[in-house]
Coordinates of C-alpha atoms and ligand atoms in Angstrom, one line a residue:
M1 CA 39.7 112.5 209.9
A2 CA 41.0 110.4 207.1
L3 CA 38.5 107.8 205.9
T4 CA 41.1 105.3 204.8
T5 CA 44.5 103.9 205.8
N6 CA 45.5 103.4 202.1
K7 CA 49.0 104.7 202.0
A8 CA 49.0 105.5 198.3
V9 CA 46.0 107.7 198.8
L10 CA 47.2 109.4 202.1
D11 CA 50.7 110.2 200.7
W12 CA 49.2 111.7 197.5
I13 CA 46.8 113.9 199.5
D14 CA 49.7 115.0 201.8
E15 CA 51.7 116.0 198.8
K16 CA 48.9 118.0 197.2
A17 CA 47.9 119.6 200.5
A18 CA 51.5 120.7 200.9
L19 CA 51.4 122.2 197.5
T20 CA 48.0 124.0 197.6
Q21 CA 48.0 124.8 201.4
P22 CA 44.3 124.6 202.3
D23 CA 43.2 125.7 205.8
R24 CA 41.4 122.4 206.3
I25 CA 40.8 119.1 204.6
V26 CA 37.3 117.5 204.6
W27 CA 36.6 114.0 203.5
I28 CA 33.4 113.4 201.7
D29 CA 31.8 110.3 203.3
G30 CA 28.7 110.2 201.0
S31 CA 26.2 110.8 203.8
E32 CA 23.1 112.9 203.2
A33 CA 23.8 114.8 206.4
Q34 CA 27.2 116.0 205.2
L35 CA 25.9 116.9 201.8
E36 CA 23.1 118.9 203.4
E37 CA 25.6 120.8 205.5
L38 CA 27.6 121.7 202.4
R39 CA 24.4 122.8 200.6
A40 CA 23.7 125.1 203.5
E41 CA 27.2 126.5 203.5
A42 CA 27.2 127.1 199.7
C43 CA 23.9 129.0 200.1
S44 CA 25.3 131.1 202.9
T45 CA 28.1 132.3 200.7
G46 CA 26.0 132.8 197.5
E47 CA 27.7 129.9 195.7
L48 CA 24.3 128.3 195.4
E49 CA 20.7 129.6 195.7
K50 CA 18.0 127.4 197.1
L51 CA 15.0 127.2 194.8
N52 CA 11.3 126.9 195.6
E53 CA 11.0 123.8 197.9
E54 CA 7.4 123.1 196.9
K55 CA 7.9 123.3 193.1
L56 CA 11.5 122.2 192.9
P57 CA 12.4 120.2 196.1
G58 CA 16.1 119.9 196.8
C59 CA 17.0 122.0 193.8
Y60 CA 19.7 124.7 193.6
L61 CA 20.9 127.4 191.1
H62 CA 24.5 128.2 190.4
R63 CA 26.2 130.7 188.1
T64 CA 29.7 130.4 186.8
A65 CA 32.0 133.2 185.8
E66 CA 31.0 134.8 182.4
N67 CA 34.3 133.6 180.9
D68 CA 33.8 130.1 182.2
V69 CA 30.8 128.5 180.6
A70 CA 32.0 125.5 178.5
R71 CA 34.7 123.0 178.0
V72 CA 37.9 124.6 176.7
E73 CA 39.4 122.4 174.0
D74 CA 42.3 124.7 173.2
R75 CA 43.4 124.5 176.9
T76 CA 43.0 120.7 177.2
F77 CA 46.2 118.7 177.1
I78 CA 47.3 115.1 176.9
C79 CA 50.7 114.8 178.5
C80 CA 52.3 111.5 177.6
E81 CA 56.1 111.2 177.1
R82 CA 56.0 111.2 173.3
K83 CA 54.1 113.8 171.3
E84 CA 53.3 111.2 168.7
D85 CA 51.3 109.2 171.3
A86 CA 49.0 112.1 171.8
G87 CA 48.5 112.3 168.0
P88 CA 47.7 115.2 165.7
T89 CA 44.2 116.0 167.2
N90 CA 45.3 116.6 170.8
N91 CA 47.3 119.4 172.5
W92 CA 50.5 118.0 173.9
M93 CA 53.2 119.1 176.3
A94 CA 56.0 117.0 177.9
P95 CA 54.8 115.8 181.3
A96 CA 57.8 117.3 183.2
E97 CA 57.3 120.7 181.6
M98 CA 53.5 120.6 182.3
Y99 CA 53.9 119.5 185.9
A100 CA 56.4 122.4 186.5
K101 CA 54.0 124.9 184.9
L102 CA 51.0 123.6 186.8
N103 CA 52.8 123.4 190.2
K104 CA 53.3 127.1 190.1
L105 CA 49.6 127.7 189.5
Y106 CA 48.6 125.4 192.3
D107 CA 51.2 126.8 194.7
G108 CA 49.2 128.1 197.7
A109 CA 46.0 128.1 195.6
M110 CA 43.8 126.8 198.5
K111 CA 45.1 129.2 201.2
G112 CA 42.2 130.3 203.3
R113 CA 40.1 127.6 201.7
T114 CA 38.9 124.0 202.3
M115 CA 40.2 121.0 200.3
Y116 CA 37.5 118.4 199.9
V117 CA 38.5 114.8 199.3
I118 CA 35.9 113.1 197.0
P119 CA 36.3 109.3 196.7
Y120 CA 34.1 108.3 193.7
S121 CA 33.3 105.3 191.6
M122 CA 32.7 105.1 187.9
G123 CA 30.3 102.1 187.7
V124 CA 28.6 100.1 190.5
V125 CA 30.9 100.2 193.6
G126 CA 32.5 96.8 194.2
S127 CA 31.8 95.4 190.7
P128 CA 34.6 94.1 188.6
F129 CA 33.9 96.7 185.9
A130 CA 34.0 99.7 188.3
K131 CA 37.0 102.0 188.4
Y132 CA 37.7 104.4 191.3
G133 CA 39.0 107.9 191.5
I134 CA 39.7 110.5 194.1
E135 CA 39.1 114.2 193.3
L136 CA 40.6 116.9 195.5
T137 CA 38.8 120.2 195.0
D138 CA 38.3 123.5 196.7
S139 CA 34.7 123.9 195.3
I140 CA 31.5 122.8 197.1
Y141 CA 29.8 123.1 193.8
V142 CA 32.1 120.3 192.5
V143 CA 31.4 118.2 195.5
L144 CA 27.7 118.4 195.2
N145 CA 27.8 117.8 191.4
M146 CA 30.1 114.8 191.8
A147 CA 27.7 113.4 194.4
I148 CA 25.0 113.5 191.7
M149 CA 27.1 112.4 188.7
T150 CA 29.0 109.6 190.4
R151 CA 28.8 107.2 193.4
V152 CA 30.8 108.9 196.2
G153 CA 31.8 108.2 199.7
Q154 CA 33.1 105.7 202.3
A155 CA 31.9 102.7 200.3
V156 CA 34.4 103.6 197.5
L157 CA 37.3 103.7 199.8
D158 CA 36.3 100.4 201.3
A159 CA 36.1 98.9 197.9
L160 CA 39.5 100.4 197.0
G161 CA 41.1 99.0 200.1
D162 CA 44.9 99.3 200.1
S163 CA 45.2 99.3 196.3
P164 CA 47.1 102.1 194.6
D165 CA 44.9 101.6 191.5
Y166 CA 42.8 104.8 191.4
V167 CA 42.7 107.9 189.2
K168 CA 44.1 111.0 190.9
G169 CA 42.4 114.3 190.2
L170 CA 43.3 117.7 191.5
H171 CA 41.1 120.7 190.9
A172 CA 41.6 124.2 192.2
K173 CA 39.5 127.2 191.2
A174 CA 42.4 129.5 191.7
G175 CA 41.4 132.9 190.1
I176 CA 39.2 131.5 187.3
D177 CA 41.8 133.1 185.1
P178 CA 41.1 132.0 181.5
E179 CA 44.7 132.7 180.5
N180 CA 45.9 130.2 183.0
R181 CA 43.2 127.7 182.7
Y182 CA 44.4 124.1 182.1
I183 CA 42.6 120.8 181.9
V184 CA 45.4 118.2 181.8
Q185 CA 45.5 114.4 181.5
F186 CA 48.7 112.5 182.4
P187 CA 47.7 109.0 181.1
Q188 CA 50.8 107.1 182.4
D189 CA 50.2 108.5 185.9
N190 CA 46.5 108.1 185.9
T191 CA 46.4 111.7 186.9
I192 CA 44.2 114.7 186.0
M193 CA 44.9 118.3 186.9
S194 CA 42.3 121.1 186.4
V195 CA 42.9 124.7 187.4
N196 CA 41.2 128.1 186.9
S197 CA 37.8 126.8 185.9
G198 CA 34.5 126.1 187.7
Y199 CA 32.5 124.7 184.8
G200 CA 31.2 121.2 184.5
G201 CA 33.2 119.3 181.9
N202 CA 36.4 121.0 183.1
V203 CA 36.0 120.3 186.8
L204 CA 33.8 117.2 187.3
L205 CA 36.8 115.1 186.7
G206 CA 35.0 111.7 186.7
K207 CA 33.3 112.7 183.5
K208 CA 35.2 113.6 180.3
C209 CA 38.7 113.6 181.9
F210 CA 38.5 110.2 183.6
A211 CA 35.6 108.2 182.0
L212 CA 36.8 109.2 178.5
R213 CA 40.3 110.6 178.2
I214 CA 42.0 108.4 180.8
A215 CA 39.6 105.5 180.2
T216 CA 40.4 105.3 176.5
C217 CA 44.0 104.7 177.5
L218 CA 43.0 102.0 180.0
G219 CA 40.7 100.4 177.5
R220 CA 43.4 100.3 174.9
D221 CA 45.7 98.5 177.4
E222 CA 43.1 96.3 178.9
G223 CA 41.0 95.4 175.8
W224 CA 37.8 97.4 176.2
M225 CA 36.4 100.7 175.0
A226 CA 35.4 104.0 176.5
E227 CA 33.0 106.0 174.3
H228 CA 31.0 109.2 174.1
M229 CA 27.8 107.2 173.8
L230 CA 24.2 107.0 175.1
I231 CA 22.8 103.6 175.9
L232 CA 19.2 102.7 175.5
G233 CA 16.9 99.7 175.4
I234 CA 13.9 99.4 173.0
Q235 CA 11.1 97.2 174.3
N236 CA 8.9 95.9 171.5
P237 CA 5.2 94.9 171.8
A238 CA 6.4 91.3 172.5
G239 CA 8.1 92.6 175.6
E240 CA 11.6 91.9 174.3
V241 CA 14.2 94.6 175.0
R242 CA 17.1 95.2 172.5
Y243 CA 19.9 97.6 173.3
L244 CA 21.9 100.1 171.2
A245 CA 24.7 102.5 171.9
A246 CA 25.0 105.8 170.0
A247 CA 27.8 108.3 169.6
F248 CA 26.8 111.9 168.6
P249 CA 29.0 115.0 169.2
S250 CA 28.3 117.3 172.1
A251 CA 24.8 118.9 171.9
C252 CA 23.8 116.7 169.0
G253 CA 21.0 114.8 170.7
K254 CA 22.3 112.0 172.9
T255 CA 20.2 113.0 176.0
N256 CA 17.2 113.5 173.8
L257 CA 17.4 110.1 172.1
A258 CA 18.3 108.2 175.3
M259 CA 15.0 109.3 176.9
L260 CA 12.7 109.4 173.9
I261 CA 8.9 108.8 174.2
P262 CA 7.6 106.7 171.3
P263 CA 5.0 108.2 168.9
A264 CA 1.4 107.7 169.8
H265 CA 0.6 104.6 167.7
Y266 CA 3.9 102.9 168.9
L267 CA 2.8 103.6 172.5
E268 CA -0.6 102.0 171.8
K269 CA 1.1 98.9 170.6
G270 CA 3.3 98.7 173.7
W271 CA 6.6 100.1 172.6
K272 CA 8.8 101.6 175.3
V273 CA 12.3 103.0 175.5
W274 CA 14.5 102.6 178.5
C275 CA 17.4 104.9 179.3
V276 CA 20.7 103.3 180.5
G277 CA 22.9 106.3 179.9
D278 CA 23.0 109.6 178.1
D279 CA 26.7 110.5 177.6
I280 CA 29.3 107.8 178.3
A281 CA 29.5 104.1 177.7
W282 CA 32.2 101.6 178.7
L283 CA 32.1 98.6 176.4
R284 CA 33.5 95.2 177.1
I285 CA 33.3 91.8 175.5
G286 CA 31.0 89.5 177.5
E287 CA 31.4 85.8 178.1
D288 CA 28.7 85.2 175.5
G289 CA 30.8 86.8 172.8
R290 CA 28.7 89.9 172.6
L291 CA 29.6 93.5 173.3
W292 CA 28.2 94.8 176.6
A293 CA 27.8 98.4 177.5
M294 CA 27.6 100.0 181.0
N295 CA 27.1 103.6 182.0
P296 CA 29.8 104.6 184.5
E297 CA 27.9 107.7 185.6
Y298 CA 25.2 108.1 188.2
G299 CA 23.4 111.3 186.9
F300 CA 22.9 113.5 183.8
F301 CA 24.7 116.7 183.1
G302 CA 22.3 117.8 180.3
V303 CA 21.8 120.8 178.1
A304 CA 18.9 122.9 179.5
P305 CA 17.8 125.1 176.6
G306 CA 15.4 123.3 174.3
T307 CA 14.3 120.9 177.0
N308 CA 10.5 121.0 177.3
D309 CA 7.3 119.1 177.7
K310 CA 7.2 118.2 174.0
S311 CA 10.9 117.7 173.1
N312 CA 12.0 115.7 176.1
P313 CA 9.3 115.3 178.9
N314 CA 11.4 112.6 180.6
A315 CA 14.4 114.9 180.9
L316 CA 12.2 117.7 182.2
A317 CA 10.7 115.4 184.8
T318 CA 14.1 114.2 185.8
T319 CA 15.1 117.8 186.8
R320 CA 12.1 118.5 189.1
R321 CA 13.9 117.4 192.3
G322 CA 17.4 117.0 193.7
T323 CA 18.9 119.0 190.7
I324 CA 21.6 121.7 190.4
F325 CA 20.9 124.1 187.6
T326 CA 23.9 126.1 186.1
N327 CA 23.6 129.3 184.2
V328 CA 19.9 129.3 183.6
V329 CA 17.4 132.1 184.3
H330 CA 16.2 132.6 187.9
N331 CA 12.5 133.5 188.0
L332 CA 12.1 135.7 191.1
D333 CA 8.3 135.6 191.1
D334 CA 8.2 132.0 192.3
N335 CA 11.9 131.2 192.9
T336 CA 12.1 128.7 190.0
V337 CA 14.2 128.4 186.9
W338 CA 13.6 129.1 183.2
W339 CA 15.5 128.7 179.9
E340 CA 14.9 129.3 176.2
D341 CA 12.2 127.1 174.8
L342 CA 11.1 125.7 178.2
D343 CA 7.8 127.3 177.4
K344 CA 6.4 130.3 175.5
N345 CA 6.2 132.4 178.7
P346 CA 9.6 133.8 179.8
P347 CA 9.5 135.4 183.2
K348 CA 9.3 139.2 183.5
N349 CA 10.9 139.5 186.9
A350 CA 14.0 137.5 186.6
V351 CA 17.8 137.3 186.7
D352 CA 19.8 136.2 183.6
W353 CA 22.7 133.7 183.6
K354 CA 25.1 136.6 184.1
G355 CA 23.3 137.6 187.3
N356 CA 21.7 140.8 185.8
P357 CA 18.1 141.7 186.1
W358 CA 16.2 140.3 183.1
N359 CA 12.8 140.8 181.7
G360 CA 12.0 137.9 179.4
Q361 CA 8.9 139.6 177.9
E362 CA 11.1 142.5 176.6
S363 CA 14.7 141.5 176.5
T364 CA 16.2 140.6 173.1
E365 CA 19.1 138.8 174.8
K366 CA 19.0 135.2 175.8
G367 CA 18.3 134.7 179.5
A368 CA 20.0 131.3 179.9
H369 CA 23.4 130.6 178.4
P370 CA 23.1 128.3 175.4
N371 CA 25.3 125.8 177.2
S372 CA 23.4 126.1 180.5
R373 CA 23.0 122.7 182.1
F374 CA 21.1 120.6 184.7
T375 CA 22.8 118.1 187.0
A376 CA 20.2 115.5 187.8
P377 CA 20.2 112.1 189.5
A378 CA 19.7 109.3 186.9
K379 CA 17.2 107.6 189.3
N380 CA 14.8 110.6 188.8
C381 CA 14.3 109.6 185.2
P382 CA 10.9 108.1 184.6
C383 CA 12.3 105.8 181.9
I384 CA 15.5 104.8 183.7
S385 CA 16.3 101.2 182.7
P386 CA 15.9 98.4 185.3
E387 CA 19.4 97.4 184.1
F388 CA 20.8 100.8 185.1
E389 CA 22.5 99.3 188.2
S390 CA 23.5 96.1 186.5
P391 CA 27.3 96.0 187.0
K392 CA 28.2 94.6 183.6
G393 CA 25.6 96.6 181.7
V394 CA 23.5 95.4 178.7
P395 CA 24.3 93.5 175.5
I396 CA 24.5 95.8 172.5
S397 CA 22.9 94.9 169.2
A398 CA 23.7 98.1 167.3
I399 CA 26.2 100.9 167.4
V400 CA 24.9 104.1 165.9
F401 CA 27.0 107.1 164.8
G402 CA 25.5 110.5 163.9
G403 CA 26.1 114.1 163.6
R404 CA 24.5 117.4 162.4
R405 CA 24.7 117.6 158.6
A406 CA 22.4 119.8 156.6
K407 CA 23.2 117.8 153.5
T408 CA 25.2 114.7 152.4
A409 CA 24.5 112.2 155.2
P410 CA 21.1 110.4 154.7
L411 CA 18.6 109.8 157.5
V412 CA 20.1 106.4 158.1
Y413 CA 22.4 103.8 156.6
Q414 CA 24.0 100.6 157.7
S415 CA 27.7 99.9 157.3
R416 CA 28.7 96.9 155.2
D417 CA 30.6 95.2 158.1
W418 CA 32.5 96.0 161.2
D419 CA 35.6 97.5 159.5
H420 CA 33.4 99.6 157.2
G421 CA 31.5 100.7 160.3
V422 CA 34.8 101.8 162.0
F423 CA 35.5 103.8 158.8
V424 CA 32.1 105.4 159.0
G425 CA 32.8 106.4 162.6
S426 CA 36.2 107.7 161.8
V427 CA 35.0 110.1 159.2
M428 CA 32.0 111.4 161.2
A429 CA 31.4 115.1 160.8
S430 CA 29.1 117.7 162.2
E431 CA 28.3 121.1 160.8
T432 CA 28.4 124.3 162.7
T433 CA 25.0 126.0 163.0
A434 CA 23.5 129.2 161.8
A435 CA 24.3 130.7 165.2
A436 CA 27.8 131.4 164.1
A437 CA 28.0 134.0 161.4
G438 CA 29.9 133.1 158.2
A439 CA 30.4 129.5 159.4
V440 CA 27.1 127.9 158.5
G441 CA 27.5 124.3 157.3
V442 CA 31.2 124.1 157.9
V443 CA 32.2 120.5 158.4
R444 CA 34.3 119.6 161.4
R445 CA 35.5 116.0 161.6
D446 CA 34.6 114.6 165.0
P447 CA 35.5 110.9 164.7
M448 CA 33.2 108.7 166.9
A449 CA 32.2 112.0 168.6
M450 CA 35.5 111.6 170.4
L451 CA 37.7 114.4 168.9
P452 CA 37.8 116.3 172.3
F453 CA 37.9 113.2 174.4
C454 CA 40.4 110.6 173.0
G455 CA 43.3 110.3 175.4
Y456 CA 45.8 109.1 172.8
N457 CA 46.6 109.1 169.1
M458 CA 43.3 109.0 167.3
A459 CA 44.7 106.7 164.5
R460 CA 45.7 104.2 167.2
Y461 CA 42.3 104.5 168.7
W462 CA 40.8 103.5 165.3
Q463 CA 43.2 100.5 165.2
H464 CA 41.9 99.6 168.6
W465 CA 38.3 99.7 167.3
L466 CA 39.4 97.4 164.3
D467 CA 41.2 95.0 166.7
M468 CA 38.1 94.8 169.0
G469 CA 36.0 93.9 166.0
G470 CA 38.2 90.8 165.4
K471 CA 37.7 89.7 169.1
I472 CA 33.9 90.1 169.3
A473 CA 32.4 86.8 168.3
H474 CA 29.0 88.4 167.8
P475 CA 29.7 92.1 167.0
P476 CA 27.0 94.7 166.9
K477 CA 26.0 96.0 163.5
I478 CA 27.1 99.6 162.9
F479 CA 24.8 102.4 161.5
N480 CA 25.0 106.1 160.8
V481 CA 22.0 108.5 161.4
N482 CA 21.4 112.2 160.6
W483 CA 18.3 113.8 162.1
F484 CA 19.4 117.2 160.9
R485 CA 19.0 117.4 157.1
T486 CA 17.5 120.7 156.1
D487 CA 15.3 122.0 153.3
D488 CA 16.1 125.0 151.1
E489 CA 14.8 127.3 153.8
G490 CA 17.1 125.7 156.4
R491 CA 14.3 123.9 158.3
F492 CA 14.8 120.4 159.6
I493 CA 13.0 118.0 157.3
W494 CA 12.8 115.0 159.7
P495 CA 10.6 115.7 162.8
G496 CA 13.2 114.1 165.1
F497 CA 12.9 113.5 168.9
G498 CA 10.3 110.8 169.6
D499 CA 9.9 110.1 165.9
N500 CA 13.5 108.9 165.8
L501 CA 12.1 105.6 167.1
R502 CA 10.9 104.9 163.6
V503 CA 14.5 104.7 162.4
L504 CA 15.6 102.8 165.5
E505 CA 12.9 100.2 164.8
W506 CA 14.4 99.6 161.4
I507 CA 17.9 99.5 162.8
M508 CA 16.9 96.8 165.3
K509 CA 15.1 94.8 162.6
R510 CA 18.3 94.8 160.6
C511 CA 20.2 93.5 163.6
Y512 CA 17.9 90.5 163.9
D513 CA 17.5 89.8 160.1
E514 CA 13.9 90.9 160.1
V515 CA 14.0 93.3 157.2
E516 CA 15.7 93.6 153.8
A517 CA 17.7 96.6 152.7
D518 CA 18.9 98.3 149.5
E519 CA 22.6 98.3 148.8
T520 CA 24.0 101.7 147.9
P521 CA 27.6 102.9 147.3
I522 CA 27.8 104.1 151.0
G523 CA 26.1 101.1 152.6
Y524 CA 22.7 99.6 153.2
E525 CA 19.6 101.8 153.2
P526 CA 16.0 101.1 154.2
R527 CA 13.4 100.5 151.5
P528 CA 11.2 103.5 152.1
E529 CA 8.1 101.3 152.7
D530 CA 10.0 99.7 155.6
I531 CA 10.1 102.8 157.7
D532 CA 6.8 103.2 159.6
L533 CA 5.6 106.8 158.8
E534 CA 2.1 106.5 160.4
G535 CA 1.3 109.7 162.2
S536 CA 4.7 111.3 161.4
G537 CA 3.6 113.9 159.0
V538 CA 6.3 112.7 156.6
D539 CA 5.3 111.2 153.3
Q540 CA 7.1 108.6 151.2
E541 CA 8.5 111.1 148.8
T542 CA 10.0 113.2 151.6
L543 CA 11.5 110.0 153.1
K544 CA 13.0 109.1 149.7
G545 CA 14.6 112.6 149.7
L546 CA 16.0 112.1 153.2
L547 CA 17.5 108.8 152.1
S548 CA 19.0 110.0 148.9
V549 CA 22.7 109.9 148.3
D550 CA 24.1 112.7 146.2
K551 CA 27.2 111.2 144.6
D552 CA 28.8 114.6 143.8
L553 CA 28.5 115.7 147.4
W554 CA 29.9 112.3 148.6
L555 CA 32.9 112.6 146.2
E556 CA 33.6 116.0 147.7
D557 CA 33.4 114.4 151.1
V558 CA 35.9 111.7 150.0
A559 CA 38.4 114.4 149.0
A560 CA 37.9 116.1 152.4
I561 CA 38.4 112.8 154.2
R562 CA 41.6 112.2 152.3
D563 CA 42.9 115.6 153.5
F564 CA 41.8 114.7 157.1
Y565 CA 43.5 111.3 157.0
V566 CA 46.8 112.7 155.7
K567 CA 47.3 114.3 159.2
F568 CA 47.8 110.9 160.7
G569 CA 50.6 109.9 158.4
D570 CA 51.9 106.3 158.9
T571 CA 49.7 105.7 161.9
L572 CA 46.6 105.6 159.8
P573 CA 45.4 102.0 159.8
K574 CA 45.7 100.6 156.2
T575 CA 42.2 99.1 156.6
L576 CA 40.7 102.6 156.8
A577 CA 42.8 103.9 153.8
G578 CA 41.4 100.8 152.0
E579 CA 37.8 101.5 153.0
L580 CA 38.2 105.1 151.7
D581 CA 39.5 103.9 148.3
A582 CA 36.7 101.3 148.1
L583 CA 34.0 104.0 148.9
E584 CA 35.4 106.2 146.1
A585 CA 35.4 103.3 143.7
R586 CA 31.8 102.5 144.5
L587 CA 30.7 106.1 144.1
K588 CA 32.4 106.3 140.7
Ligands
GTP1 P1 26.2 116.6 175.4 O1 25.6 116.6 176.8 O2 26.8 118.0 175.1 O3 27.1 115.5 175.1 O4 25.0 116.6 174.3 P2 23.9 115.6 173.8 O5 24.4 114.9 172.7 O6 23.3 114.8 175.0 O7 22.8 116.6 173.2 P3 21.3 116.9 173.6 O8 20.4 115.7 173.6 O9 21.2 117.7 174.9 O10 20.8 117.8 172.4 C1 21.2 119.1 172.2 C2 20.4 119.8 171.1 O11 20.0 119.0 170.0 C3 19.2 120.5 171.6 O12 19.1 121.8 171.1 C4 18.1 119.6 171.1 O13 16.9 120.3 171.0 C5 18.6 119.2 169.7 N1 18.1 117.9 169.3 C6 18.1 116.7 169.9 N2 17.5 115.7 169.2 C7 17.1 116.3 168.1 C8 16.3 115.8 167.0 O14 16.0 114.6 166.9 N3 16.1 116.7 166.0 C9 16.4 118.0 166.0 N4 16.1 118.8 165.0 N5 17.1 118.5 167.1 C10 17.4 117.7 168.1
SPV2 C1 29.8 117.6 176.3 O1 30.3 118.7 176.1 O2 29.9 116.6 175.5 C2 29.1 117.4 177.6 C3 29.2 118.4 178.6 O3 28.5 116.3 177.8 S1 30.7 118.4 179.5 O4 30.5 117.5 180.7 O5 30.9 119.7 180.0 O6 31.7 117.9 178.7
MN3 MN1 28.9 114.8 176.2

């Protein structure tokens, strides 16, 4: 039975059902009873495995196909009418051509299967800042993940009413054929089509496809911003909470920073960090002239490997109930899960992410896939912010950009002003790691950590950032951080994780004019004595090294940025070209 009388919704579902030809259509109403039935069904077919109810209540394990373990950037398309509107950093195809290609792949793809209709909300249902979507999928795994990552069910349809203003998403697993895998956004139709994948970012269409690629286009047209950012609140000993939003590329530390536990002497003084979001922020200008950030998601789709009691105890605690694990190790002795660096005691009697028997005490191969993930409800997080459900979000004092750079970028610096801050974001870069042979330390430009997620021409997106700056009466200050500088042996110099609060404290003080700074050619830097190093194991000399700016390296970077900017031709905002010239002049 349809759960709405909305004609725009019903007509679209009829059309897609005629195309994919499912045996039945099931509407997801959001009830626990229905979800529980689906969990049982998925367990009966082997799509999910139920884990130890005492140790991991309500938790399940899923394995994807071996060829289907991550986002596929080369198969992700932005299909707007003009190629130039997708810009030089996106794959593009004309919409008519792409629709024709995809329709063949969806033709009869759900024969013998069930089509699930998932009404979902990005943001608090019914709030003026929420946006609605409907995902059609033939995967129970997708339904159960969407029910954790977003707010789903009847309430969403009630809030949508008769409006045609929702994002359409069609997902079919088809044959999980990598040669015919497509993740396609049609911004002018508010439509997303995903086929031949069963992996998170490719199929949980509310996340990167809607909340970033489609939402960047909506934000451009409606005067707001959709960003690949965590949101956190820092409570100081006086009890005051100040918020920041930070953009780091995928697997560069957003989840870890968003849930950090302060160093011991900060805890003693009463410092506390509150997590509002770990991956996506929608930013709007508030009536008070400040920039407000809300997290449109309802859960965390986090990297499992490396998550442990020391690195991120809050994330670990979050995954102890109601969580779906994907591509981790299955410990058969006690029916629990394991991943690299969870602890120093890998299980002997286990199954690896590929589904093969695995002895962690002897095997030289990794048991969990490096991109294995947990899908966990945000409300499980011990440090979830009291503002998490606040519809309009929280006022932002600082925007922080960052990436993985073994050299060049210092631990922290502040941009000179908003326009310079936009420049800093636009030239963000992250280095490939030692995991890839021959490619250590190779810089990939990942502007604002949005390279794979910007739904239109990146240069116009930069212009939108510049325009927004002109409209915000009290704009946040913009900073850049780098937790990943290495020594001559390739070891990280800065301890990172909880100790990153030492840097955030300085950032917040700068926002409230509570500390001075040194002017350098690249921006403002802390005076070493202004970073609290007590108990960090880092001395003043090391800190000076972490803050040092190597002019030769920076001039090399200026040349690389020039090459990068050339790609954008006339669309490159003049302001950014000017910022680059000014940086070069200051360095010389
Ligand atoms: P996505 O979910 O892919 O967008 O990633 P994310 O930005 O949330 O990344 P996450 O926090 O999951 O971090 C991924 C990797 O970075 C893990 O291997 C972490 O151990 C490592 N990492 C995170 N924070 C730090 C840090 O402060 N220092 C160091 N050295 N490593 C860190
Ligand atoms: C990322 O890759 O940035 C993620 C995981 O957060 S996914 O949802 O797959 O995009
Ligand atoms: Mn992400």
